[in-house]
PDB file of C-alpha atoms in Angstrom:
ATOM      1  CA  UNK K   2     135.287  48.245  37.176  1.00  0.00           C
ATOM      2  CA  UNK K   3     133.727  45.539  34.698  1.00  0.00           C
ATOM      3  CA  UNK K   4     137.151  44.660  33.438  1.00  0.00           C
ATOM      4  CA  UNK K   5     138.783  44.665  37.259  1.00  0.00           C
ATOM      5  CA  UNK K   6     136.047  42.043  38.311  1.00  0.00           C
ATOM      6  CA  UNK K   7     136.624  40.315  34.717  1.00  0.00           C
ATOM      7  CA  UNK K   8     140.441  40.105  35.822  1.00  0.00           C
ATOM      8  CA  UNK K   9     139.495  38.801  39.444  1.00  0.00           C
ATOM      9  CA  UNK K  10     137.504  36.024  37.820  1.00  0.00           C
ATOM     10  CA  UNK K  11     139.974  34.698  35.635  1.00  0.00           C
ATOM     11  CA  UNK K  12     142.655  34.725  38.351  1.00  0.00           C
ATOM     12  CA  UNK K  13     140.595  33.217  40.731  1.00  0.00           C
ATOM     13  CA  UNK K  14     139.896  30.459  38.086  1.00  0.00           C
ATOM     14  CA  UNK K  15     143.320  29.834  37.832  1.00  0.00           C
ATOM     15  CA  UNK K  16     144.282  29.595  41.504  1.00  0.00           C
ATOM     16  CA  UNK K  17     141.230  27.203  41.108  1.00  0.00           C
ATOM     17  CA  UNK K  18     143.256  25.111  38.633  1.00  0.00           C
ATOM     18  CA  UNK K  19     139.676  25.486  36.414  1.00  0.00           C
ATOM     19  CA  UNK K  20     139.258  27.200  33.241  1.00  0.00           C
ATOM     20  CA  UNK K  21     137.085  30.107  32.715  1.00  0.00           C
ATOM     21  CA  UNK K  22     134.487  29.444  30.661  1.00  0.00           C
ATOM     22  CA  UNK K  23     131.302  31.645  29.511  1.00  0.00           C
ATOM     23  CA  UNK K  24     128.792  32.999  32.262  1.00  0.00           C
ATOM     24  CA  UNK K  25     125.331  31.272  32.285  1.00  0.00           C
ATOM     25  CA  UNK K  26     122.116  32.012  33.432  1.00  0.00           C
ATOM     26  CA  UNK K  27     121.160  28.931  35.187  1.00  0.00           C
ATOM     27  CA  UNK K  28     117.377  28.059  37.118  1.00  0.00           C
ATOM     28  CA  UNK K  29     117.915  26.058  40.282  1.00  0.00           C
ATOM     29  CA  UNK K  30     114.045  24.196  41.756  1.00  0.00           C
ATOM     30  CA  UNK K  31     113.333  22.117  44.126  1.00  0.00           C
ATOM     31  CA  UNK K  32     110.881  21.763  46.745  1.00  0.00           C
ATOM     32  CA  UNK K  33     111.390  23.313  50.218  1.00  0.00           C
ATOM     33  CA  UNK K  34     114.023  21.363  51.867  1.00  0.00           C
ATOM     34  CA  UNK K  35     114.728  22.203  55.462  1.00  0.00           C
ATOM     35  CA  UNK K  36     118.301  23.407  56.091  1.00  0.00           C
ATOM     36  CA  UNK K  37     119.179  22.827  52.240  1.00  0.00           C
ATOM     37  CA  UNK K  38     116.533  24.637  50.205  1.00  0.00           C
ATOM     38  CA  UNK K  39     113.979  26.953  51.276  1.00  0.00           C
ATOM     39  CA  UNK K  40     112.782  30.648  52.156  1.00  0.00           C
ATOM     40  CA  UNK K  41     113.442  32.734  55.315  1.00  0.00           C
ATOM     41  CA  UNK K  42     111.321  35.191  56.843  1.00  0.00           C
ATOM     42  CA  UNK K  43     111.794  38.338  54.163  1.00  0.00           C
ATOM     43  CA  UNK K  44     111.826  36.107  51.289  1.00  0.00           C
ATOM     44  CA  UNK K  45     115.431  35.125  50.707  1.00  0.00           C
ATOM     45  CA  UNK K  46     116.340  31.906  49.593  1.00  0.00           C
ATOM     46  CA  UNK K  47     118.671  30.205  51.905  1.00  0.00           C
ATOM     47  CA  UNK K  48     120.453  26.862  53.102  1.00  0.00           C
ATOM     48  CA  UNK K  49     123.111  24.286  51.893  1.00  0.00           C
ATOM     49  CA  UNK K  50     122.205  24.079  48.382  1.00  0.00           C
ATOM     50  CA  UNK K  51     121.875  27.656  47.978  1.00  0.00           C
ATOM     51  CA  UNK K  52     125.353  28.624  49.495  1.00  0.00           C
ATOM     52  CA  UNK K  53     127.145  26.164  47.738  1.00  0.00           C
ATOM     53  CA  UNK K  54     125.712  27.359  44.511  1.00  0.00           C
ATOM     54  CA  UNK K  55     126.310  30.634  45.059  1.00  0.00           C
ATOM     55  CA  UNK K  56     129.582  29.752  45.798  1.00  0.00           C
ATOM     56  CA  UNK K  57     130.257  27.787  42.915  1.00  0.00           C
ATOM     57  CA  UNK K  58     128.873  30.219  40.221  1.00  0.00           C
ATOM     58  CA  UNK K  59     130.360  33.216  41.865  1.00  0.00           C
ATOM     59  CA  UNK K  60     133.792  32.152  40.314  1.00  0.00           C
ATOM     60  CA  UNK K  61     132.339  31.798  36.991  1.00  0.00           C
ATOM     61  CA  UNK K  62     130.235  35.099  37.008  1.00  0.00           C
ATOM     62  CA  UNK K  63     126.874  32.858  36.112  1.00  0.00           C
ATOM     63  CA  UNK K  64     123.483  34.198  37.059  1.00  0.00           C
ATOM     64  CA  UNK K  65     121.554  31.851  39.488  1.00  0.00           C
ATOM     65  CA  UNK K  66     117.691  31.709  39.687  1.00  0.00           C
ATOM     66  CA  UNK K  67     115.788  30.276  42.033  1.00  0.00           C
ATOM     67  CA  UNK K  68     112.313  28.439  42.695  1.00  0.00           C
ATOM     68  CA  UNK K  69     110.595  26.577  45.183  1.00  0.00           C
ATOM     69  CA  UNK K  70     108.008  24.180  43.797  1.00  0.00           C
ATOM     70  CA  UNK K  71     106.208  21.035  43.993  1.00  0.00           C
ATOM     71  CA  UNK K  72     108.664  18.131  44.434  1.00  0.00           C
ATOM     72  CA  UNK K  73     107.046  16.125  41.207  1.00  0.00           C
ATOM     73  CA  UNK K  74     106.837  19.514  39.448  1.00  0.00           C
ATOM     74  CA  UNK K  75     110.291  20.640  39.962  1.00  0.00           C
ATOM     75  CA  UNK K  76     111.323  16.797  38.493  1.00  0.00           C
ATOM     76  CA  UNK K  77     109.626  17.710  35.363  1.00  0.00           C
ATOM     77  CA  UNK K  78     111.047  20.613  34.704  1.00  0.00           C
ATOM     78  CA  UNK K  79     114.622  19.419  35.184  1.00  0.00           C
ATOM     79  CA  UNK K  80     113.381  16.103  33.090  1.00  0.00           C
ATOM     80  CA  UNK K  81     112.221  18.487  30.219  1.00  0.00           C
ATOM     81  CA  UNK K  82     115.582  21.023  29.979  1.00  0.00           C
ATOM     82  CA  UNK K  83     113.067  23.657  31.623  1.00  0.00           C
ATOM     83  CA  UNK K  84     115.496  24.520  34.505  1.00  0.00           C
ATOM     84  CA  UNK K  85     118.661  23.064  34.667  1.00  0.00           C
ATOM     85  CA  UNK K  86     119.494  22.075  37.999  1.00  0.00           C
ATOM     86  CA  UNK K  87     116.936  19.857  40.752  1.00  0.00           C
ATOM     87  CA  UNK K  88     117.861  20.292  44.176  1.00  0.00           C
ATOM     88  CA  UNK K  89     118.519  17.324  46.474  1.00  0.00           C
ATOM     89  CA  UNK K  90     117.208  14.122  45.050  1.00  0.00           C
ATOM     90  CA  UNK K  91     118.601  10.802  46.236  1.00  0.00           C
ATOM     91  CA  UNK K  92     119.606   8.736  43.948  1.00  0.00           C
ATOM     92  CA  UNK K  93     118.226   6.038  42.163  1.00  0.00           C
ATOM     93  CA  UNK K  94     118.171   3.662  39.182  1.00  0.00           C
ATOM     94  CA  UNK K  95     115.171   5.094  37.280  1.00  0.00           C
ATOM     95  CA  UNK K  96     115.967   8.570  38.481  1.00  0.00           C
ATOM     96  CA  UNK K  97     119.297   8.033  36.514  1.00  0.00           C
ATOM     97  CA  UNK K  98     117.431   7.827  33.595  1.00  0.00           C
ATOM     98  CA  UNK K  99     115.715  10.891  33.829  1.00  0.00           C
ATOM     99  CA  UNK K 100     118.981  13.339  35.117  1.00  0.00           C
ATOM    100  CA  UNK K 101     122.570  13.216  35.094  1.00  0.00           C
ATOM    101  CA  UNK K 102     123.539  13.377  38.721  1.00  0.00           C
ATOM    102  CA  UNK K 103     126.483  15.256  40.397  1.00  0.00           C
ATOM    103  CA  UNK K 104     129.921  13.538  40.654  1.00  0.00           C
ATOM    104  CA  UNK K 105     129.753  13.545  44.395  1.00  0.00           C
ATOM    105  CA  UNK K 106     126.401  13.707  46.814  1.00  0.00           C
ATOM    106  CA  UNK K 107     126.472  17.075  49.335  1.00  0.00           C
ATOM    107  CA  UNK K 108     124.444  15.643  51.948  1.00  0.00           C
ATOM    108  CA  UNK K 109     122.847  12.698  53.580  1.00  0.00           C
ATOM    109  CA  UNK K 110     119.674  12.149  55.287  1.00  0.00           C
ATOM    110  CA  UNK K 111     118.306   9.379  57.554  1.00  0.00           C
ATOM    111  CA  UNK K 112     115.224   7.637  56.255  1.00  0.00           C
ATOM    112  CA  UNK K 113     112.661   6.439  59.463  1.00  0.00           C
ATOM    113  CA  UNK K 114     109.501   5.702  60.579  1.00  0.00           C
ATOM    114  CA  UNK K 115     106.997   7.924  62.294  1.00  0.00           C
ATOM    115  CA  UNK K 116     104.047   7.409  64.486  1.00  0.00           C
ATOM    116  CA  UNK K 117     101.685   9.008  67.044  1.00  0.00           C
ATOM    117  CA  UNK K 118     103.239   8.602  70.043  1.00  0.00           C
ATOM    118  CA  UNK K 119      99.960   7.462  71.930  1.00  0.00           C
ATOM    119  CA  UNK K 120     100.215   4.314  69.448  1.00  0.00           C
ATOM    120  CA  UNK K 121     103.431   3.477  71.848  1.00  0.00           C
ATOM    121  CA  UNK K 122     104.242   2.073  67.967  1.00  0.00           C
ATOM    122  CA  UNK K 123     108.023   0.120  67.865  1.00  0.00           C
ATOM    123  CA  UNK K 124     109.285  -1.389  64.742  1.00  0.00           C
ATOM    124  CA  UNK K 125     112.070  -3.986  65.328  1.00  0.00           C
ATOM    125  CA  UNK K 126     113.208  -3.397  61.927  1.00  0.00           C
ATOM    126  CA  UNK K 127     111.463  -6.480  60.071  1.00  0.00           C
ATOM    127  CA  UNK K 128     109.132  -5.056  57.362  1.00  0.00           C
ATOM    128  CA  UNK K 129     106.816  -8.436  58.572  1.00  0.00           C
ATOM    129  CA  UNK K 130     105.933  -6.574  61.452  1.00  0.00           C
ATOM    130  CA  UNK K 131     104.610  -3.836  59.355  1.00  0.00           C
ATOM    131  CA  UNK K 132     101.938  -6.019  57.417  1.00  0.00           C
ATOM    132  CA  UNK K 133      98.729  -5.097  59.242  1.00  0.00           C
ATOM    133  CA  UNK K 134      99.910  -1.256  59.594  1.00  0.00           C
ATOM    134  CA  UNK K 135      99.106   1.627  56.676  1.00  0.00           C
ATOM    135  CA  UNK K 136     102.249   3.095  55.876  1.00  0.00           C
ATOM    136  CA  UNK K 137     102.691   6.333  54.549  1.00  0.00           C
ATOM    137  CA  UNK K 138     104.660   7.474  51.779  1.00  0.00           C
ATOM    138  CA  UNK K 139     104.971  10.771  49.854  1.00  0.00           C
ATOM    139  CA  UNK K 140     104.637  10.642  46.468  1.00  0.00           C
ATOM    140  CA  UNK K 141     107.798  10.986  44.260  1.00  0.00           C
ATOM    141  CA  UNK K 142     110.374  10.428  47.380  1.00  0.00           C
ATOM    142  CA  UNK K 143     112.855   7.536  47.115  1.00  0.00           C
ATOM    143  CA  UNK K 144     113.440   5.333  50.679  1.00  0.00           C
ATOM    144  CA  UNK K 145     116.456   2.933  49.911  1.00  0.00           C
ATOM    145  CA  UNK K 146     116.503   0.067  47.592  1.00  0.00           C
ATOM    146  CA  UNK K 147     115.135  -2.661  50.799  1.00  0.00           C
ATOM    147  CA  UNK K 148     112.387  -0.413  51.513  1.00  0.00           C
ATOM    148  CA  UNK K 149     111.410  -0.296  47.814  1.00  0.00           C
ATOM    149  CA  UNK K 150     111.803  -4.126  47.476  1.00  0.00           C
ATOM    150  CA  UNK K 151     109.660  -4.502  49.859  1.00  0.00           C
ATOM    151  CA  UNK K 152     107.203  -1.997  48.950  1.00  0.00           C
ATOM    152  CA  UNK K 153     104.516  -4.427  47.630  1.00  0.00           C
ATOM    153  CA  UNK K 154     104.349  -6.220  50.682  1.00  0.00           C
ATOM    154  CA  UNK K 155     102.858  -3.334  52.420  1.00  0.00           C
ATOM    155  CA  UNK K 156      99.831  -1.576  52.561  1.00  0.00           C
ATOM    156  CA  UNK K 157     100.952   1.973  51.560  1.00  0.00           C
ATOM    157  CA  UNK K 158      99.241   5.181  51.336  1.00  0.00           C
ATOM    158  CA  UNK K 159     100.006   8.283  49.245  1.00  0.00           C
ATOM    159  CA  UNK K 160     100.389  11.607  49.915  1.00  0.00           C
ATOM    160  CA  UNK K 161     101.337  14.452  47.766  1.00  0.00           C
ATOM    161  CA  UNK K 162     103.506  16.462  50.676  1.00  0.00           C
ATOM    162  CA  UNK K 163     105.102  15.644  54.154  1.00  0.00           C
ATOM    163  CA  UNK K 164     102.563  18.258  55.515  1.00  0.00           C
ATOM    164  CA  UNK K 165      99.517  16.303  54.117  1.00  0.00           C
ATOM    165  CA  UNK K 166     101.129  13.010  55.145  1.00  0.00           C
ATOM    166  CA  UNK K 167     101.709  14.503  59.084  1.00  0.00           C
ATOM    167  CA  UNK K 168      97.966  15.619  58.871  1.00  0.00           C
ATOM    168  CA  UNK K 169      96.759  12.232  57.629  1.00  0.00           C
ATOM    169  CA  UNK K 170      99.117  10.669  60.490  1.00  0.00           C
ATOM    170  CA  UNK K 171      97.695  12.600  63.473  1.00  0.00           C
ATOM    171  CA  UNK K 172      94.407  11.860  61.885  1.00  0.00           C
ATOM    172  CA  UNK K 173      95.084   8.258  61.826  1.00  0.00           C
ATOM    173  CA  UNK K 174      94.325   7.787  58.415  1.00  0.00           C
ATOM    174  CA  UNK K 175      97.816   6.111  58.695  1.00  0.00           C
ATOM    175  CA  UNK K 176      99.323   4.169  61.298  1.00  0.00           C
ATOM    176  CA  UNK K 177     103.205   5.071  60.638  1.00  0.00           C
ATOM    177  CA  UNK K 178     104.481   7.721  57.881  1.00  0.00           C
ATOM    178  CA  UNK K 179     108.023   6.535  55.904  1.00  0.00           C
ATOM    179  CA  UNK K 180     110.155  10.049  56.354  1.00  0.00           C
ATOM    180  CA  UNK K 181     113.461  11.529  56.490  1.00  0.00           C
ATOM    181  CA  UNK K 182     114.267  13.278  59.683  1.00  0.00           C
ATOM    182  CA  UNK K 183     115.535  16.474  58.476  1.00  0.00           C
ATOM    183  CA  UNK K 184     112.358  17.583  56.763  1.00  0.00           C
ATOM    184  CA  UNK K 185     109.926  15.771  59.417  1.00  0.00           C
ATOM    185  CA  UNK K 186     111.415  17.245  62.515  1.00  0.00           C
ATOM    186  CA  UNK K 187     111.387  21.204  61.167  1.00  0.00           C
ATOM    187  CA  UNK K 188     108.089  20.652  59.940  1.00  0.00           C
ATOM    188  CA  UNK K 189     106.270  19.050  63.156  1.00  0.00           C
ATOM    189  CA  UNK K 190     107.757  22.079  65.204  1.00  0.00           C
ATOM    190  CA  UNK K 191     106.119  24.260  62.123  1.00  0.00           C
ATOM    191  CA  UNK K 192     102.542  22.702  62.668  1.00  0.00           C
ATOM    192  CA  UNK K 193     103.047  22.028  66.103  1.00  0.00           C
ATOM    193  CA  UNK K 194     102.778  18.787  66.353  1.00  0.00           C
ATOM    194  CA  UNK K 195     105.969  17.280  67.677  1.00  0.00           C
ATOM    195  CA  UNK K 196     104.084  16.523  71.159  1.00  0.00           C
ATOM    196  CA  UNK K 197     101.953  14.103  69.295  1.00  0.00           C
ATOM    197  CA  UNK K 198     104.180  12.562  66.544  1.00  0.00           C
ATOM    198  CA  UNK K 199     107.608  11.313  67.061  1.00  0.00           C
ATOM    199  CA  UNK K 200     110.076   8.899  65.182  1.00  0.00           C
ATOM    200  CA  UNK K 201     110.502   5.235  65.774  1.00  0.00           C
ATOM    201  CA  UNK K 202     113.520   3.598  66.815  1.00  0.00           C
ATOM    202  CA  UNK K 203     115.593   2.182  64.249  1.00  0.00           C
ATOM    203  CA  UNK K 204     116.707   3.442  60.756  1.00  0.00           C
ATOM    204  CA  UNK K 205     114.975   2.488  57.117  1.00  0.00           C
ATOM    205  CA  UNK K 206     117.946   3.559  55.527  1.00  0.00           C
ATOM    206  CA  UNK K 207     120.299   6.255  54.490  1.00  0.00           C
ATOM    207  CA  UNK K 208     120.320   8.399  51.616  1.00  0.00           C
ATOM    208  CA  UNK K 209     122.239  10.949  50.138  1.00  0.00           C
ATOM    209  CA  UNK K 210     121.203  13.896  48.156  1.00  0.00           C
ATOM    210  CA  UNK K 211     122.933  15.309  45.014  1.00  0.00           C
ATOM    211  CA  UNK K 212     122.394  18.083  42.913  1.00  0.00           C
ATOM    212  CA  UNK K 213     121.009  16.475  39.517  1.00  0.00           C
ATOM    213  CA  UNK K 214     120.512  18.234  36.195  1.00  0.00           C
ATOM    214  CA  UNK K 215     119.348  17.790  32.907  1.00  0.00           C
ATOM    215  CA  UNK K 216     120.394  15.934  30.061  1.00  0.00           C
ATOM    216  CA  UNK K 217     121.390  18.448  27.433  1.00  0.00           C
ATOM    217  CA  UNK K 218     124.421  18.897  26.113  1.00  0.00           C
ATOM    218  CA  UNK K 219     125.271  22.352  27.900  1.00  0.00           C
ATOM    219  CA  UNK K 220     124.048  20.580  31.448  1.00  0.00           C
ATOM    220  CA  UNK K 221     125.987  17.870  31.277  1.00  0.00           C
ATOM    221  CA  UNK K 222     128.851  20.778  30.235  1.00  0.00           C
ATOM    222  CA  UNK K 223     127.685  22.922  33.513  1.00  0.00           C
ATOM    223  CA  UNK K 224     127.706  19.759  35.733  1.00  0.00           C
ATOM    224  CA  UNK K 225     131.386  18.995  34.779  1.00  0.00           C
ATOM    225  CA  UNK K 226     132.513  22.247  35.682  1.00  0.00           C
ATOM    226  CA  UNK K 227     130.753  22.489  38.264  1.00  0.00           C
ATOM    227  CA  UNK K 228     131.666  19.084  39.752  1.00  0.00           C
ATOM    228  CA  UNK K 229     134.994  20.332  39.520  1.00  0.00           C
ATOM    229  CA  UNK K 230     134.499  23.647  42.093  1.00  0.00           C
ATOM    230  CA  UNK K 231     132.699  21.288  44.013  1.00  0.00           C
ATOM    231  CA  UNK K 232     135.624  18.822  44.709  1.00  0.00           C
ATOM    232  CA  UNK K 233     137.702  21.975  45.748  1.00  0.00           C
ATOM    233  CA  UNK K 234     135.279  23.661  48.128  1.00  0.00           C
ATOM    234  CA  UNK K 235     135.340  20.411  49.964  1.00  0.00           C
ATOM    235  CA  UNK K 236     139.350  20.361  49.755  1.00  0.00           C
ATOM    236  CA  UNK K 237     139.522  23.198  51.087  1.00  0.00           C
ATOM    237  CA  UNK K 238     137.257  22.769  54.187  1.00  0.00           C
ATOM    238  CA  UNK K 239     134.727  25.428  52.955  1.00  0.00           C
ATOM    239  CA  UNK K 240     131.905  22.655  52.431  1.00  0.00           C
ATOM    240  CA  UNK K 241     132.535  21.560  55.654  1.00  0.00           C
ATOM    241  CA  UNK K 242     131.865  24.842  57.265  1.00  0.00           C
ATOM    242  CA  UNK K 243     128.761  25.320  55.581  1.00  0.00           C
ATOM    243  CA  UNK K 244     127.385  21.794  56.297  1.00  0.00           C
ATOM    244  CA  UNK K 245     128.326  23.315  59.920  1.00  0.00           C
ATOM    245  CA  UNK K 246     126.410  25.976  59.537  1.00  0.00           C
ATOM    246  CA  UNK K 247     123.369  24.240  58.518  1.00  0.00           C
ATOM    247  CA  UNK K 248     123.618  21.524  60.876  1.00  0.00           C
ATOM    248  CA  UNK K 249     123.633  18.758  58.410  1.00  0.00           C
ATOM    249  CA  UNK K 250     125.687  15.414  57.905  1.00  0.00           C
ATOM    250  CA  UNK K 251     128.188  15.548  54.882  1.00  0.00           C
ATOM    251  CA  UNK K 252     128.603  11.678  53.170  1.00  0.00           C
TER     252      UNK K 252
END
């Protein structure tokens, strides 16, 4: 049976047009993404990330692991050759210094603003009309390079999660909370709270998220030949069927 499935692999590698090369045991983290990367109700991890992975390593007979974690956590880990693939990040300049990043991003994400909607807050998309507002950010998220250039001109608070930051925003601790819409929207159905907070016309920016991995040698190896199964699942029309599935934009 072993050698049967051994056979399958190989030929499947070839109709591929990739080479077969040894199995790995590879540890995926990230923090919970909605639709991408996170846990249903008996446990199983699920989403975009997690199908295309599976996907992927299927053909090479590699062992996938998988772990939710902080977002600054799972950074470290990646950073440090402790796991060897992040799930998600955007990309940026300094991040690119810390991870090699996929050939090609797998999804994309529109940044905005939120606010309670008893503020009757609206943002005409000049970051001068933000100056006397607290904006909130989460710690270790990236919101497009004009956002970040203008950054200092704005009074910003911290928060460690998107759950803390919606708590701080319905407190009013903040006055508007910098957020994708993917995450935000699951998550104010989660704590109930999407009769109070909404988001604010007009976009901050959009970003799209890669897988990223560390910088050893047999990484950068994995990420080539994975890169590689990547650009033929969306050939095929397979990556658009999952991005389908999942309800999410594809760049």
């Amino acid at each position: 049976m072993r050698v049967a499935f051994q056979a399958f692999v190989i030929v499947a590698c070839w109709i591929w047009g990739v080479q077969p090369s040894s199995a790995a045991d590879i540890l995926v983290v990230g923090a919970e993404f909605a639709q991408i990367y996170e846990r249903n109700e008996t446990g199983e991890f699920t989403g975009l990330d997690v199908e295309i992975l599976r996907s992927i390593a299927r053909q090479n007979g590699d062992t996938l692991s998988f772990q939710i974690l902080p977002w600054a956590r799972a950074q470290k880990m990646v950073e440090a050759n402790q796991a060897q693939i992040l799930v998600g990040p955007y990309k940026t300049t300094q991040r690119e210094t810390r991870f090699v990043f996929a050939e090609k991003p797998f999804y994309r994400d529109d940044m905005v603003f939120y606010a309670l909607k008893l503020a009757k807050f609206q943002w005409d998309g000049r970051y001068s009309s933000l100056q006397d507002k607290r904006v909130g950010v989460i710690n270790g998220w990236a919101y497009g390079a004009q956002f970040e250039e203008q950054r200092k001109t704005l009074k910003i608070e911290s928060a460690n999660s998107l759950r803390n930051a919606l708590l701080m925003l319905k407190a009013k601790h903040i006055d508007v909370l910098a957020s994708n819409v993917r995450n935000t929207e699951a998550l104010l159905n989660s704590l109930e709270l999407a009769g109070e907070i909404s988001a604010v016309a007009n976009v901050i920016d959009s970003q799209d998220g890669y897988f990223a991995y560390c910088k050893q040698v047999s990484c950068d190896q994995l990420r080539v030949r994975f890169d590689s199964l990547f650009t033929r699942l969306r050939e095929s029309g397979e990556l658009s069927k999952m991005a389908q599935t999942f309800k999410l934009r594809m760049p």
